[in-house]
Tab-separated table of C-alpha atoms and ligand atoms in Angstrom:
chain	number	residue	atom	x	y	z
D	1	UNK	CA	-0.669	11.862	-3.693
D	2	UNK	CA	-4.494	12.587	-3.561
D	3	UNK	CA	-5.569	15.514	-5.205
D	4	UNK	CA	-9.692	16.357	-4.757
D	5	UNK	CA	-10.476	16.559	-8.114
D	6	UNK	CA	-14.254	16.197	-8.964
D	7	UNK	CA	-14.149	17.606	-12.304
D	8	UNK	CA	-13.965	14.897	-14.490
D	9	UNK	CA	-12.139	11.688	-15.391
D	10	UNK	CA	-10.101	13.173	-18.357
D	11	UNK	CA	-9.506	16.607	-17.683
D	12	UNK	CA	-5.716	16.995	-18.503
D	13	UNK	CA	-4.138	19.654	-16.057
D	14	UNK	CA	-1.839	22.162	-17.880
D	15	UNK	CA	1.482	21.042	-18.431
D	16	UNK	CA	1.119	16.868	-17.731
D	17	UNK	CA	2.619	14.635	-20.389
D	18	UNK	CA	0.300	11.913	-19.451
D	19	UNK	CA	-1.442	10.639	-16.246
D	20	UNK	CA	-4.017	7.492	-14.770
D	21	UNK	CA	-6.926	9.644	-13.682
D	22	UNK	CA	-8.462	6.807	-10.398
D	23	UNK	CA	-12.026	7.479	-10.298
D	24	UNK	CA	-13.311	6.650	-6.692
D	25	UNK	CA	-16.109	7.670	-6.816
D	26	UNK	CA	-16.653	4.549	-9.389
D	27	UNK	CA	-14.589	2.141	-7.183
D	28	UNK	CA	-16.955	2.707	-4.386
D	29	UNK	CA	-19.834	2.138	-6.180
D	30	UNK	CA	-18.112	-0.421	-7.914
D	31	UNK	CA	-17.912	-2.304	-4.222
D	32	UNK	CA	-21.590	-1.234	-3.440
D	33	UNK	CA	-22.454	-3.507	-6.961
D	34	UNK	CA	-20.532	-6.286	-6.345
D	35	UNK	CA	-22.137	-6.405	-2.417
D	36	UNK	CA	-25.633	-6.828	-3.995
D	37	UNK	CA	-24.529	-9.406	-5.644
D	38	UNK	CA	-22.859	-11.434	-2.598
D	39	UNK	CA	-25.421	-10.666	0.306
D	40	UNK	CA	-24.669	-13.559	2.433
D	41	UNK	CA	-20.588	-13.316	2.041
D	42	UNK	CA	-18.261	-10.299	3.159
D	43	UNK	CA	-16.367	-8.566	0.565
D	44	UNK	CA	-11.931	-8.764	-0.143
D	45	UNK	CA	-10.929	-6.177	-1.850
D	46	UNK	CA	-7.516	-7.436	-3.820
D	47	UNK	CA	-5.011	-4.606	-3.769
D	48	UNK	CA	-2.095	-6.843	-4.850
D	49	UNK	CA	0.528	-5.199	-7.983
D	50	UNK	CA	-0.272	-1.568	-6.512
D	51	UNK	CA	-4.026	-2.190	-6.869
D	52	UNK	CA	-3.876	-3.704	-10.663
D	53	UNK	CA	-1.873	-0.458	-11.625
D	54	UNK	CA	-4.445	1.815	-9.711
D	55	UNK	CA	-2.694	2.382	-6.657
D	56	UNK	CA	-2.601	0.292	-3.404
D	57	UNK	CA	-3.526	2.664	-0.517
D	58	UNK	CA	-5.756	5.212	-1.976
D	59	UNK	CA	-7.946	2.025	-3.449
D	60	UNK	CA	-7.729	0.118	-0.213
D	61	UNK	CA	-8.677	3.336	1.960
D	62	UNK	CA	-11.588	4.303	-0.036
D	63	UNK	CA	-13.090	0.508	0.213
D	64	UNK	CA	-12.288	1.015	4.243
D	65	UNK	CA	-14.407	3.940	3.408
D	66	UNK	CA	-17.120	2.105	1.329
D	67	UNK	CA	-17.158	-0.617	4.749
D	68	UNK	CA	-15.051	-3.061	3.348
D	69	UNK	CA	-13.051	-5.027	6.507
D	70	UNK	CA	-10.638	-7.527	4.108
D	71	UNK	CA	-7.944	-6.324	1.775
D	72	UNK	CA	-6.023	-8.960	0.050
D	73	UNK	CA	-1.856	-8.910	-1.351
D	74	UNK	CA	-0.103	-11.405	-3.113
D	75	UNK	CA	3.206	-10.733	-1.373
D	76	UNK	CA	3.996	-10.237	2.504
D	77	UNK	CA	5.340	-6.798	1.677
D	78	UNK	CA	2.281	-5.351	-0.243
D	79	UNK	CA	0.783	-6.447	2.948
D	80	UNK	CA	2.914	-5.029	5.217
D	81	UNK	CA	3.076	-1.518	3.097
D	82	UNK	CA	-0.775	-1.022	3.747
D	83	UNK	CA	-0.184	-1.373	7.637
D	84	UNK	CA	2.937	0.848	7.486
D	85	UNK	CA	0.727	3.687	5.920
D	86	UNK	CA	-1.305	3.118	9.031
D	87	UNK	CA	-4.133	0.336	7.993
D	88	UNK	CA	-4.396	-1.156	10.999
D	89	UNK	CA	-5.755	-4.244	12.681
D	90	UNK	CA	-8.886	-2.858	13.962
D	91	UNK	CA	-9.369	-1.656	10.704
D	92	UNK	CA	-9.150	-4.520	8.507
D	93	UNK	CA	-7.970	-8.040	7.795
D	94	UNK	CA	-4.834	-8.081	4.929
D	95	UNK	CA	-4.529	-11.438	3.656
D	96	UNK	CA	-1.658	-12.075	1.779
D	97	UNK	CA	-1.088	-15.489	-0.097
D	98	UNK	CA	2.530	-15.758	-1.952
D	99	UNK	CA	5.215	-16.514	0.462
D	100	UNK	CA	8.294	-17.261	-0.173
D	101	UNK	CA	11.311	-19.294	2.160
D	102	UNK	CA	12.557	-16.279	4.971
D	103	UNK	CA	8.953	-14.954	5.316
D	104	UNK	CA	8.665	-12.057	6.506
D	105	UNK	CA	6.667	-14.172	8.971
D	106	UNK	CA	7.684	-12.832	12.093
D	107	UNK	CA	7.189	-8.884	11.283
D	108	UNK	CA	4.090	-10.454	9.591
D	109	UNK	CA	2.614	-11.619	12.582
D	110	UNK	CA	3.757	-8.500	14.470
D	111	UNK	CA	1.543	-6.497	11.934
D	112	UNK	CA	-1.335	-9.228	12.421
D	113	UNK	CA	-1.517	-10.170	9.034
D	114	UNK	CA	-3.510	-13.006	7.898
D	115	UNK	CA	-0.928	-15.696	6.460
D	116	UNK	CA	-2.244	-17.749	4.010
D	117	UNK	CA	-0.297	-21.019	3.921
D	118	UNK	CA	0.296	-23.580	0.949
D	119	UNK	CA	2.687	-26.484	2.300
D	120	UNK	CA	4.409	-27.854	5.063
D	121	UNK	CA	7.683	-26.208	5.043
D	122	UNK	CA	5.725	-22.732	5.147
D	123	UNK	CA	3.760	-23.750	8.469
D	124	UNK	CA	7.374	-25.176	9.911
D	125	UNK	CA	9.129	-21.603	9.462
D	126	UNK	CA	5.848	-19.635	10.224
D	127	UNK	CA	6.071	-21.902	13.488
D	128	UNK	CA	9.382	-20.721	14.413
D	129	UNK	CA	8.382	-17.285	14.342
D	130	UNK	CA	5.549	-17.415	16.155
D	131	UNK	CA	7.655	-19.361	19.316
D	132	UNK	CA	10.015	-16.447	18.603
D	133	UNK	CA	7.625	-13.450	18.640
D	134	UNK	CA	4.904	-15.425	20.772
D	135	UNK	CA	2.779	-13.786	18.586
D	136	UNK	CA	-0.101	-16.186	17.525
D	137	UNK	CA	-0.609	-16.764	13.975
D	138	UNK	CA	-4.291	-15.893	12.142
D	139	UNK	CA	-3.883	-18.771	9.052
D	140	UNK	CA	-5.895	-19.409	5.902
D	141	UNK	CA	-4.908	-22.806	4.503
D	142	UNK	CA	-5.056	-23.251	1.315
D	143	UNK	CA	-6.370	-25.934	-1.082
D	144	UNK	CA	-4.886	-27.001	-4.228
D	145	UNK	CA	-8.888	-28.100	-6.172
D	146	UNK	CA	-7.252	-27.942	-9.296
D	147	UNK	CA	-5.566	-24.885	-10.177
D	148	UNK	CA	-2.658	-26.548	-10.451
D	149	UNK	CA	-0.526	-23.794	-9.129
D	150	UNK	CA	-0.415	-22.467	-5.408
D	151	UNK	CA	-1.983	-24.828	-2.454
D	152	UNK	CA	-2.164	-28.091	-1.155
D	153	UNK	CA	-2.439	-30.734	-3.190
D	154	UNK	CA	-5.090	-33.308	-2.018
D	155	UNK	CA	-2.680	-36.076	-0.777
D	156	UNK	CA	-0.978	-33.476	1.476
D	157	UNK	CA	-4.036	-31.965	2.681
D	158	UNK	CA	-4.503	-34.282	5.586
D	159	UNK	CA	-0.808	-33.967	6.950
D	160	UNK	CA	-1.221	-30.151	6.623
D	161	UNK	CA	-4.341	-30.071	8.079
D	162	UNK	CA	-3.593	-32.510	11.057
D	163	UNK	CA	-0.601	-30.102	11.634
D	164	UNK	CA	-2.065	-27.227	11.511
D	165	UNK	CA	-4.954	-28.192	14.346
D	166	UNK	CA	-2.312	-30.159	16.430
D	167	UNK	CA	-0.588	-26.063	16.509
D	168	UNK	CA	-3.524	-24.797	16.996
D	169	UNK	CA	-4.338	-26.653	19.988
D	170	UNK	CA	-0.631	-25.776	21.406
D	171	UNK	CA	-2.058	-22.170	20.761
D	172	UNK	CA	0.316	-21.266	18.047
D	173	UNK	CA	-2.023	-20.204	15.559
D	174	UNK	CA	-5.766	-20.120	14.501
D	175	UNK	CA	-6.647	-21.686	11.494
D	176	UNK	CA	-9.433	-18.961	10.983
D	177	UNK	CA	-10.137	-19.500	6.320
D	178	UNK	CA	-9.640	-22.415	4.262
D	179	UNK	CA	-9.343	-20.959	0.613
D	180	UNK	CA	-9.244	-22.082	-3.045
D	181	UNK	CA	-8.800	-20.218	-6.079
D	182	UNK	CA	-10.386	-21.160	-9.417
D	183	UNK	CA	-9.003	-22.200	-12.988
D	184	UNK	CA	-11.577	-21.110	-15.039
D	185	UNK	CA	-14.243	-19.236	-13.552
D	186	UNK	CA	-14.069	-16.874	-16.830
D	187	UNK	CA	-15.325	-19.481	-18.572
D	188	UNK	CA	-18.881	-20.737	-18.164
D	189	UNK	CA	-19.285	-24.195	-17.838
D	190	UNK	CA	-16.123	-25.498	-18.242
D	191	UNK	CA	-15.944	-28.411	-16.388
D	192	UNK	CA	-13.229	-27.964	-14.066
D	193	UNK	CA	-15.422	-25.326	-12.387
D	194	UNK	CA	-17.871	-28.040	-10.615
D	195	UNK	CA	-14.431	-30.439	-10.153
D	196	UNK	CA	-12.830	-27.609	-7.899
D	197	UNK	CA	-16.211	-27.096	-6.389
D	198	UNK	CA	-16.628	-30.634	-5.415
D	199	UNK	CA	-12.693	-31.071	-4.337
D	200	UNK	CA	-13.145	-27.490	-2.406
D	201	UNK	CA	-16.289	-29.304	-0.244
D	202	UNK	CA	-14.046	-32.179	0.249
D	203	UNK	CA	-11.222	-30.544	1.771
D	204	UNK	CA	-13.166	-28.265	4.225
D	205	UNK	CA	-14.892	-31.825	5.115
D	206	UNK	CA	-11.567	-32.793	5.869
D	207	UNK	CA	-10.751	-29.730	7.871
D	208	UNK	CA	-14.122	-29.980	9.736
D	209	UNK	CA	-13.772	-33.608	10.730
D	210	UNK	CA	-10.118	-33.061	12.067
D	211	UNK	CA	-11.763	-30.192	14.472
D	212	UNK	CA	-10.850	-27.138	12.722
D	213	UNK	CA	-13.571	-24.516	12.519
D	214	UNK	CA	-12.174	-21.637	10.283
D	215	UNK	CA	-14.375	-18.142	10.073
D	216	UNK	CA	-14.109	-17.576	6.847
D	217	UNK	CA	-14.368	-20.137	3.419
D	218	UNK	CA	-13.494	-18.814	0.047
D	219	UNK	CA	-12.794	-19.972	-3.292
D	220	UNK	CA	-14.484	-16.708	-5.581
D	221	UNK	CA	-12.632	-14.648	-7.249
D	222	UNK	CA	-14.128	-11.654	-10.116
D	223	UNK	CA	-15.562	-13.882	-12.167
D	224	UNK	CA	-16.746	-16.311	-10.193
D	225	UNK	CA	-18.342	-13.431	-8.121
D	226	UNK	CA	-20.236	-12.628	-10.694
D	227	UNK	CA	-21.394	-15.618	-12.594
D	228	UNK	CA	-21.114	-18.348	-9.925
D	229	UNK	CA	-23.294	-17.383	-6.859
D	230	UNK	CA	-23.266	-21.016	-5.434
D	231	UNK	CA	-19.375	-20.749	-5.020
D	232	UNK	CA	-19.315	-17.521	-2.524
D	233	UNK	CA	-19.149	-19.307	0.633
D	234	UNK	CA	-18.449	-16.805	3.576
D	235	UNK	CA	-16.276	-14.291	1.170
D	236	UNK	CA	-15.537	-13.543	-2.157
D	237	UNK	CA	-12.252	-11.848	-3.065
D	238	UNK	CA	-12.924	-9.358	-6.168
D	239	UNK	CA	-9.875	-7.618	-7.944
D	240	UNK	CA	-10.434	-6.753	-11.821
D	241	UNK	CA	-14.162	-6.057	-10.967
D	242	UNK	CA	-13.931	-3.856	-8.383
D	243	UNK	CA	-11.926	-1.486	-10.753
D	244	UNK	CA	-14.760	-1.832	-12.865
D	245	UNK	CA	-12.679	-3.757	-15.663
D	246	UNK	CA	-14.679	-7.003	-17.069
D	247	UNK	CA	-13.207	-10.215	-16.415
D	248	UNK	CA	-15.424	-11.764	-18.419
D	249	UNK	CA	-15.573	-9.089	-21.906
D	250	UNK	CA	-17.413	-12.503	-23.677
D	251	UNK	CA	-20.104	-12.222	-21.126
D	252	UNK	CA	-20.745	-9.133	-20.558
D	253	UNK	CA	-18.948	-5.171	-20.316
D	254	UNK	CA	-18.943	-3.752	-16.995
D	255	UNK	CA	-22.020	-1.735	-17.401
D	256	UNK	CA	-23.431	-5.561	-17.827
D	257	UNK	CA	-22.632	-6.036	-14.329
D	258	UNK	CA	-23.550	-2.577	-13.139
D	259	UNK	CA	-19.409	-1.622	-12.900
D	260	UNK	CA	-17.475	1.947	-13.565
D	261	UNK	CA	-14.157	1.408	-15.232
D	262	UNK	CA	-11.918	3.267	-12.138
D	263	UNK	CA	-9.053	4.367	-14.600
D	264	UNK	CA	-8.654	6.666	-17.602
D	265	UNK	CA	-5.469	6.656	-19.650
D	266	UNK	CA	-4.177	9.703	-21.707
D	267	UNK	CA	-1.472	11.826	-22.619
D	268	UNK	CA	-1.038	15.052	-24.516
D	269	UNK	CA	-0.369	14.990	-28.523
D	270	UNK	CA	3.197	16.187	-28.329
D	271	UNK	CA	3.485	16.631	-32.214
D	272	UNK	CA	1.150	17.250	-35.497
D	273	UNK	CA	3.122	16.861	-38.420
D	274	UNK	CA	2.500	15.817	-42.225
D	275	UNK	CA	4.130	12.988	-43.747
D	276	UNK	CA	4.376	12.334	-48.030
D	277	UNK	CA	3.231	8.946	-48.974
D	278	UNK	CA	5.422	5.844	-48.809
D	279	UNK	CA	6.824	7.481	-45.802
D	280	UNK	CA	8.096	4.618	-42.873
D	281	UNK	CA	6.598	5.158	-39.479
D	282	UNK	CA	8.701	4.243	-36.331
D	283	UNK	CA	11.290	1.383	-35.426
D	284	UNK	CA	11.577	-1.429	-38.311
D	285	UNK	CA	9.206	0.933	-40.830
D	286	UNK	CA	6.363	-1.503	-39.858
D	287	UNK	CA	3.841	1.259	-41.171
D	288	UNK	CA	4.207	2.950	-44.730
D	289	UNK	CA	2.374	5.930	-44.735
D	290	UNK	CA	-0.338	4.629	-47.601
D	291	UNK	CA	-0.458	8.544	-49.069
D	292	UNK	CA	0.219	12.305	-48.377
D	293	UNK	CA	-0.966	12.024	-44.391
D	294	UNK	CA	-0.587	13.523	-41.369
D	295	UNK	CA	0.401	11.762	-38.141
D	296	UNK	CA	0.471	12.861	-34.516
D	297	UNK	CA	3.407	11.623	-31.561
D	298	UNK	CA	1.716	10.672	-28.562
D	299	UNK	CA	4.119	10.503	-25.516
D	300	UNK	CA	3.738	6.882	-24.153
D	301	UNK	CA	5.511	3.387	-24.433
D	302	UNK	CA	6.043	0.220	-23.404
D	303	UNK	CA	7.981	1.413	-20.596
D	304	UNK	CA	4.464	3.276	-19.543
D	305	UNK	CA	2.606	-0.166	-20.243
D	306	UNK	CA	1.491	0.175	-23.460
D	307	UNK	CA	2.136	-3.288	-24.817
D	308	UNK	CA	4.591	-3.146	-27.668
D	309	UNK	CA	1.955	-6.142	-29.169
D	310	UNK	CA	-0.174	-3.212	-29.636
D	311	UNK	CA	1.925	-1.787	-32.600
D	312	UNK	CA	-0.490	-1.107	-35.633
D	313	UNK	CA	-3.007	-2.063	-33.441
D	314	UNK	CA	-3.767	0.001	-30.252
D	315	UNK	CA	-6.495	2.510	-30.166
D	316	UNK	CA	-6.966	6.066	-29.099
D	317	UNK	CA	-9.505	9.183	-29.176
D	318	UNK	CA	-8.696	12.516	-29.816
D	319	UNK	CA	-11.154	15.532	-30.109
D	320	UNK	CA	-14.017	12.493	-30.567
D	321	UNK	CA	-12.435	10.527	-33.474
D	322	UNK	CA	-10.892	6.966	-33.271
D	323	UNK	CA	-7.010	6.593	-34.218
D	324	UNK	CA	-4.699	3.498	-34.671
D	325	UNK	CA	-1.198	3.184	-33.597
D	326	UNK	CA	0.860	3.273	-36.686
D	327	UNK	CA	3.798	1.018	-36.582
D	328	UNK	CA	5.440	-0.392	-33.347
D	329	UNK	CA	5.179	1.791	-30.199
D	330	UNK	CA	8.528	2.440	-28.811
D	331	UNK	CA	9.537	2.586	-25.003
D	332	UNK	CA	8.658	6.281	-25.012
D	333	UNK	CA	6.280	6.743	-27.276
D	334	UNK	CA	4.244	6.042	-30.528
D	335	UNK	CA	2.743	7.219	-33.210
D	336	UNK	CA	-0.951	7.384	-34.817
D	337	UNK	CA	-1.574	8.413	-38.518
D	338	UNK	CA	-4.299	10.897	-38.433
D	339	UNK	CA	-5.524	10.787	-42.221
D	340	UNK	CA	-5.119	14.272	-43.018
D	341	UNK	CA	-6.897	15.274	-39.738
D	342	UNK	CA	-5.032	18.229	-37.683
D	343	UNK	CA	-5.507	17.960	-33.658
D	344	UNK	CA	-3.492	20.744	-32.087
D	345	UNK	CA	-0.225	20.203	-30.187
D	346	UNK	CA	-1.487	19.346	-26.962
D	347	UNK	CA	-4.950	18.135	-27.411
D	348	UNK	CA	-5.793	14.862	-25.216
D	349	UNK	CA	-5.510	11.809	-26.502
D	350	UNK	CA	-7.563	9.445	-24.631
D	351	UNK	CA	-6.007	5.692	-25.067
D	352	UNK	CA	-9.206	3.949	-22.457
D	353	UNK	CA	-11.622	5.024	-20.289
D	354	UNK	CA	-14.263	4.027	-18.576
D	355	UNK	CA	-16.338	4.572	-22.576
D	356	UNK	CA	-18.369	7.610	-21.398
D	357	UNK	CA	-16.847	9.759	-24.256
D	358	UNK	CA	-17.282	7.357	-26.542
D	359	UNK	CA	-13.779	6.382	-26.364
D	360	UNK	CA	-11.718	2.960	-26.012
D	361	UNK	CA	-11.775	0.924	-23.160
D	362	UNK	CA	-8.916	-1.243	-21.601
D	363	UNK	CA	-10.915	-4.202	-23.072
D	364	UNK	CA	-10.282	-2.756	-26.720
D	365	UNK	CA	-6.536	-2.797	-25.506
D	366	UNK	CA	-6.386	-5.942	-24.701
D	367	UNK	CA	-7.781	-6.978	-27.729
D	368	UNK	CA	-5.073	-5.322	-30.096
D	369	UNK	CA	-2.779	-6.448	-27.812
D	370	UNK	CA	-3.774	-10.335	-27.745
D	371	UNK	CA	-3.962	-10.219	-23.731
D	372	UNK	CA	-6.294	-9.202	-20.853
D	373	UNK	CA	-7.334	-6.439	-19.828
D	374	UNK	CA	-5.897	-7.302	-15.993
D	375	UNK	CA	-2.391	-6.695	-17.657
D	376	UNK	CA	-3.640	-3.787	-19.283
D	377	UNK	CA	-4.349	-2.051	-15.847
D	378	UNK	CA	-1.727	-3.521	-14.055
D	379	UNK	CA	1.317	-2.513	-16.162
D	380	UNK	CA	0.811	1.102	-16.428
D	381	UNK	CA	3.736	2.224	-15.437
D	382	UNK	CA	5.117	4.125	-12.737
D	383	UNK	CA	6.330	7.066	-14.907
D	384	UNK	CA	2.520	7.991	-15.461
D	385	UNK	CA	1.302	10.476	-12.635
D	386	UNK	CA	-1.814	8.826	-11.048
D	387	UNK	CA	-4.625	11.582	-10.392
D	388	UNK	CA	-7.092	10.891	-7.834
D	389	UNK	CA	-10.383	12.141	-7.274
D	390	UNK	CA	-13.986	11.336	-5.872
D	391	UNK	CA	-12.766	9.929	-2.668
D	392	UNK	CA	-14.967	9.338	-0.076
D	393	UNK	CA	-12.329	9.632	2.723
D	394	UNK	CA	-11.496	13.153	1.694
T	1	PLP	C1	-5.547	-11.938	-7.933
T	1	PLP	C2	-6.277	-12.886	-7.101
T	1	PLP	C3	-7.645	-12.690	-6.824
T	1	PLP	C4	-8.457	-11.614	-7.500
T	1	PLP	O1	-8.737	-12.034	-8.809
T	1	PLP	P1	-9.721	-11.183	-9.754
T	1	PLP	O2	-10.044	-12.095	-10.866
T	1	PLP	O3	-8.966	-9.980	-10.167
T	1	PLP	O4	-10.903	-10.855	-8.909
T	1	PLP	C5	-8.253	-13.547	-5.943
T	1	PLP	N1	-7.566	-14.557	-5.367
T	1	PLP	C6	-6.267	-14.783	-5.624
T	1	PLP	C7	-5.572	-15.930	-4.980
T	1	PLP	C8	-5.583	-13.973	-6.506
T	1	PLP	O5	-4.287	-14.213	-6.772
């Protein structure tokens, strides 16, 4: 999986189609930024969708490597993955938040995973298992302050709460975080941001006055990290930052914040070729070749992540110049009108990096693509080889 490769972040080897070159060397320092900025709260790193497209384990060891002690899933089995490929307890806390009826609570608390939990019926069946493993459960509960999606909702808070410390004093579990998760922390000022504050302080007032005493609070997540000091509390749980991606591209770039995009996109140019004018490019002739041209195939699709809403849109590098998709990319592949320009068969075509070349970033992607630049990251596919180098763990 891990090749030591310190020779540069878009160095096609000989013979690849296309690859996700992981810098991290810039993930680590990526972690080191975002510490300065939290000095009184410890550090999550989120690892959930195979590390926003980067790759689970080799992220998660190299912020074990950087000192990190919390890794964060959505799902049990992301979770349970990291521990499989020998994570373990001593070496740091997994939270994992998205549960779903049948657990897996029970090999969950065998793995001593921290369970985050959103409603009663969750706490019931995590119950069972821990009477049935006797393992005792480590539990974040978490508040709905306005997100309007996972956690408790304020009128069930003090039923869930009052449950929760009547197990704990049975010695069933711990209740050892109380959590939140913003709306709109990527966008400054909007109100809701104080509102979840304020309902956030009111819960773990709640929690407090019914006896429990939880190590950890947390409500932060990237953009909050970075723009909202007040709301770190004891931990702040970073994804899109950490991979040095900007969750907030109104605000500021990554270099804004002192961050190193992590991944590098590109393929080979698998054909040069000249084209007459009037000439239709690609599925539904969305692009007419405007005169005599010549256009060049580059070997990625949607079904490598490259959003189909990028058609006539998307942009790439190759040998220093700036292209545009012409017409709709396909699942394999798409095509780029080079203007009479003639790249060899082969060259790289860089679609993002981390901008050091000069070339686009996953932030220009989202833009031609009307999205984000988490689900630009996150849905490279698994047909493009990942290439890792800069680790710290060796
Ligand atoms: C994904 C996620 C995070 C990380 O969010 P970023 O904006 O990528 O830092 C934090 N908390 C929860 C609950 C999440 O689902």
């Amino acid at each position: 999986m891990t090749t030591a490769n310190t020779t540069g972040t878009t160095m096609l080897a000989e013979g690849v189609r296309a690859e996700a070159a992981i810098d991290l060397a810039a993930l680590n320092s990526n972690l080191a930024a975002l510490r300065e900025r939290t000095p009184s709260a410890d550090l999550m790193a989120v690892v959930k969708a195979d590390g926003y497209g980067h790759g689970a384990l080799p992220c998660a060891l190299e912020a074990l490597a950087a000192g990190v002690r919390w890794i964060g899933t959505a799902t049990p089995d992301e979770a349970l993955a990291l521990r499989a490929a020998g994570i373990g307890p001593e070496q740091a806390r997994i939270l994992c938040w998205l549960w779903t009826p049948g657990g897996p609570w029970a090999r969950a608390l065998r793995d001593r995973l921290d369970i985050s939990i959103s409603g009663q019926w969750a706490l019931d069946e995590l119950l069972a298992a821990v009477r049935e493993t006797g393992v005792p459960a480590r539990v974040h509960l978490k508040a709905d302050t306005g997100l309007g999606r996972n956690g408790c909702q304020p009128r069930d808070w003090p039923d869930l709460v009052d449950a929760a410390r009547r197990a704990e004093a049975a010695g069933e579990l711990r209740v050892v975080g109380i959590w939140s998760h913003f709306a709109c922390a990527d966008e400054p000022g909007h109100p809701s941001i104080q509102a979840q504050l304020d309902a956030f302080a009111v819960a773990l007032a709640y929690a407090e006055r019914a006896g429990l005493r939880p190590e950890v609070r947390h409500i932060a997540n990237s953009p909050a990290t970075l723009l909202l000091p007040g709301s770190h509390y004891d931990l702040v749980r970073t994804g899109l930052a950490m991979y040095g991606v900007s969750p907030v591209p109104e605000v500021g770039t990554p270099a804004d914040f002192g961050l190193r995009p992590v991944m590098s996109l590109s393929a080979r140019l698998a054909l040069v070729k000249q084209l007459p004018g009037g000439h239709g490019v690609s599925y539904g002739h969305k692009y007419i070749t405007p005169g005599e041209t010549t256009v060049g195939l580059v070997p990625l699709g949607y079904a490598d992540g490259i959003p189909r809403h990028a058609s006539s849109a998307g942009p790439v590098q190759i040998a220093g110049k700036w292209y545009t998709v012409a017409g709709r990319v396909a699942m394999d592949q798409f095509v780029v009108d080079l203007g009479g320009d003639t790249p060899a068969v082969g060259e790289e075509v860089l679609l993002f990096g981390n901008g050091e070349r000069g070339e686009p970033t996953a932030e220009d992607w989202a833009r031609a693509s009307d999205t984000i630049a988490y689900e630009i990251v996150t849905r490279i596919g698994a047909r493009v080889p990942r290439r890792y180098f800069g680790a710290s763990h060796g």
